[in-house]
Amino acid sequence: MAIYSQQSFPSPFPQPPKQPPTTTLSTLPTTFSSS
């Protein structure tokens, strides 16, 4: 169960969140400056 949850989570989780953070970080500073 631990291996199944870890393989199913870390695969689809760390991958999508890794890309969004890059855009969020770039948008965060832009939104703050714009605000």
mmCIF file of N, CA and C in Angstrom:
data_model
loop_
_atom_site.group_PDB
_atom_site.id
_atom_site.type_symbol
_atom_site.label_atom_id
_atom_site.label_comp_id
_atom_site.label_asym_id
_atom_site.label_seq_id
_atom_site.Cartn_x
_atom_site.Cartn_y
_atom_site.Cartn_z
ATOM 1 N N MET A 1 0.842 -1.209 0.000
ATOM 2 C CA MET A 1 0.000 0.000 0.000
ATOM 3 C C MET A 1 0.875 1.256 0.000
ATOM 4 N N ALA A 2 1.945 1.199 0.749
ATOM 5 C CA ALA A 2 2.838 2.377 0.863
ATOM 6 C C ALA A 2 3.534 2.622 -0.478
ATOM 7 N N ILE A 3 3.918 1.538 -1.128
ATOM 8 C CA ILE A 3 4.631 1.691 -2.414
ATOM 9 C C ILE A 3 3.644 2.143 -3.495
ATOM 10 N N TYR A 4 2.431 1.629 -3.412
ATOM 11 C CA TYR A 4 1.425 1.967 -4.434
ATOM 12 C C TYR A 4 1.031 3.443 -4.329
ATOM 13 N N SER A 5 0.854 3.886 -3.121
ATOM 14 C CA SER A 5 0.443 5.289 -2.882
ATOM 15 C C SER A 5 1.603 6.229 -3.217
ATOM 16 N N GLN A 6 2.793 5.777 -2.948
ATOM 17 C CA GLN A 6 3.963 6.651 -3.175
ATOM 18 C C GLN A 6 4.289 6.735 -4.663
ATOM 19 N N GLN A 7 4.079 5.638 -5.369
ATOM 20 C CA GLN A 7 4.408 5.628 -6.803
ATOM 21 C C GLN A 7 3.318 6.345 -7.605
ATOM 22 N N SER A 8 2.106 6.242 -7.139
ATOM 23 C CA SER A 8 0.981 6.851 -7.858
ATOM 24 C C SER A 8 0.901 8.346 -7.538
ATOM 25 N N PHE A 9 1.371 8.720 -6.390
ATOM 26 C CA PHE A 9 1.286 10.129 -5.966
ATOM 27 C C PHE A 9 2.464 10.955 -6.476
ATOM 28 N N PRO A 10 3.655 10.523 -6.146
ATOM 29 C CA PRO A 10 4.879 11.251 -6.514
ATOM 30 C C PRO A 10 5.005 11.358 -8.038
ATOM 31 N N SER A 11 4.370 10.486 -8.750
ATOM 32 C CA SER A 11 4.494 10.520 -10.219
ATOM 33 C C SER A 11 3.638 11.647 -10.811
ATOM 34 N N PRO A 12 2.351 11.650 -10.546
ATOM 35 C CA PRO A 12 1.431 12.667 -11.086
ATOM 36 C C PRO A 12 1.426 13.916 -10.234
ATOM 37 N N PHE A 13 1.993 13.863 -9.080
ATOM 38 C CA PHE A 13 1.954 15.036 -8.182
ATOM 39 C C PHE A 13 3.149 15.953 -8.398
ATOM 40 N N PRO A 14 4.343 15.437 -8.222
ATOM 41 C CA PRO A 14 5.580 16.222 -8.351
ATOM 42 C C PRO A 14 5.766 16.708 -9.786
ATOM 43 N N GLN A 15 5.150 16.027 -10.738
ATOM 44 C CA GLN A 15 5.342 16.445 -12.136
ATOM 45 C C GLN A 15 4.514 17.693 -12.469
ATOM 46 N N PRO A 16 3.233 17.696 -12.220
ATOM 47 C CA PRO A 16 2.368 18.846 -12.520
ATOM 48 C C PRO A 16 2.681 20.033 -11.626
ATOM 49 N N PRO A 17 2.889 19.812 -10.362
ATOM 50 C CA PRO A 17 3.194 20.891 -9.411
ATOM 51 C C PRO A 17 4.552 21.506 -9.713
ATOM 52 N N LYS A 18 5.403 20.765 -10.368
ATOM 53 C CA LYS A 18 6.750 21.310 -10.641
ATOM 54 C C LYS A 18 6.657 22.386 -11.731
ATOM 55 N N GLN A 19 5.758 22.201 -12.658
ATOM 56 C CA GLN A 19 5.621 23.172 -13.764
ATOM 57 C C GLN A 19 4.805 24.397 -13.344
ATOM 58 N N PRO A 20 3.718 24.197 -12.643
ATOM 59 C CA PRO A 20 2.868 25.305 -12.169
ATOM 60 C C PRO A 20 3.631 26.269 -11.281
ATOM 61 N N PRO A 21 4.453 25.781 -10.384
ATOM 62 C CA PRO A 21 5.249 26.639 -9.485
ATOM 63 C C PRO A 21 6.097 27.611 -10.298
ATOM 64 N N THR A 22 6.596 27.176 -11.407
ATOM 65 C CA THR A 22 7.452 28.052 -12.229
ATOM 66 C C THR A 22 6.620 29.210 -12.784
ATOM 67 N N THR A 23 5.428 28.891 -13.211
ATOM 68 C CA THR A 23 4.552 29.936 -13.778
ATOM 69 C C THR A 23 3.996 30.812 -12.662
ATOM 70 N N THR A 24 3.723 30.184 -11.542
ATOM 71 C CA THR A 24 3.164 30.932 -10.397
ATOM 72 C C THR A 24 4.206 31.903 -9.865
ATOM 73 N N LEU A 25 5.441 31.467 -9.842
ATOM 74 C CA LEU A 25 6.518 32.328 -9.314
ATOM 75 C C LEU A 25 6.705 33.530 -10.236
ATOM 76 N N SER A 26 6.595 33.275 -11.509
ATOM 77 C CA SER A 26 6.787 34.357 -12.484
ATOM 78 C C SER A 26 5.573 35.295 -12.469
ATOM 79 N N THR A 27 4.427 34.713 -12.195
ATOM 80 C CA THR A 27 3.187 35.510 -12.172
ATOM 81 C C THR A 27 3.041 36.227 -10.834
ATOM 82 N N LEU A 28 3.580 35.626 -9.814
ATOM 83 C CA LEU A 28 3.464 36.221 -8.470
ATOM 84 C C LEU A 28 4.124 37.593 -8.434
ATOM 85 N N PRO A 29 5.364 37.680 -8.836
ATOM 86 C CA PRO A 29 6.112 38.946 -8.846
ATOM 87 C C PRO A 29 5.458 39.937 -9.810
ATOM 88 N N THR A 30 4.920 39.432 -10.878
ATOM 89 C CA THR A 30 4.283 40.318 -11.867
ATOM 90 C C THR A 30 2.981 40.883 -11.306
ATOM 91 N N THR A 31 2.240 40.028 -10.629
ATOM 92 C CA THR A 31 0.951 40.464 -10.058
ATOM 93 C C THR A 31 1.194 41.449 -8.928
ATOM 94 N N PHE A 32 2.231 41.198 -8.182
ATOM 95 C CA PHE A 32 2.533 42.079 -7.037
ATOM 96 C C PHE A 32 2.957 43.460 -7.533
ATOM 97 N N SER A 33 3.730 43.460 -8.572
ATOM 98 C CA SER A 33 4.237 44.733 -9.120
ATOM 99 C C SER A 33 3.083 45.490 -9.788
ATOM 100 N N SER A 34 2.216 44.745 -10.422
ATOM 101 C CA SER A 34 1.081 45.349 -11.125
ATOM 102 C C SER A 34 0.090 45.916 -10.099
ATOM 103 N N SER A 35 -0.060 45.192 -9.022
ATOM 104 C CA SER A 35 -0.997 45.623 -7.981
ATOM 105 C C SER A 35 -0.442 46.883 -7.329
#
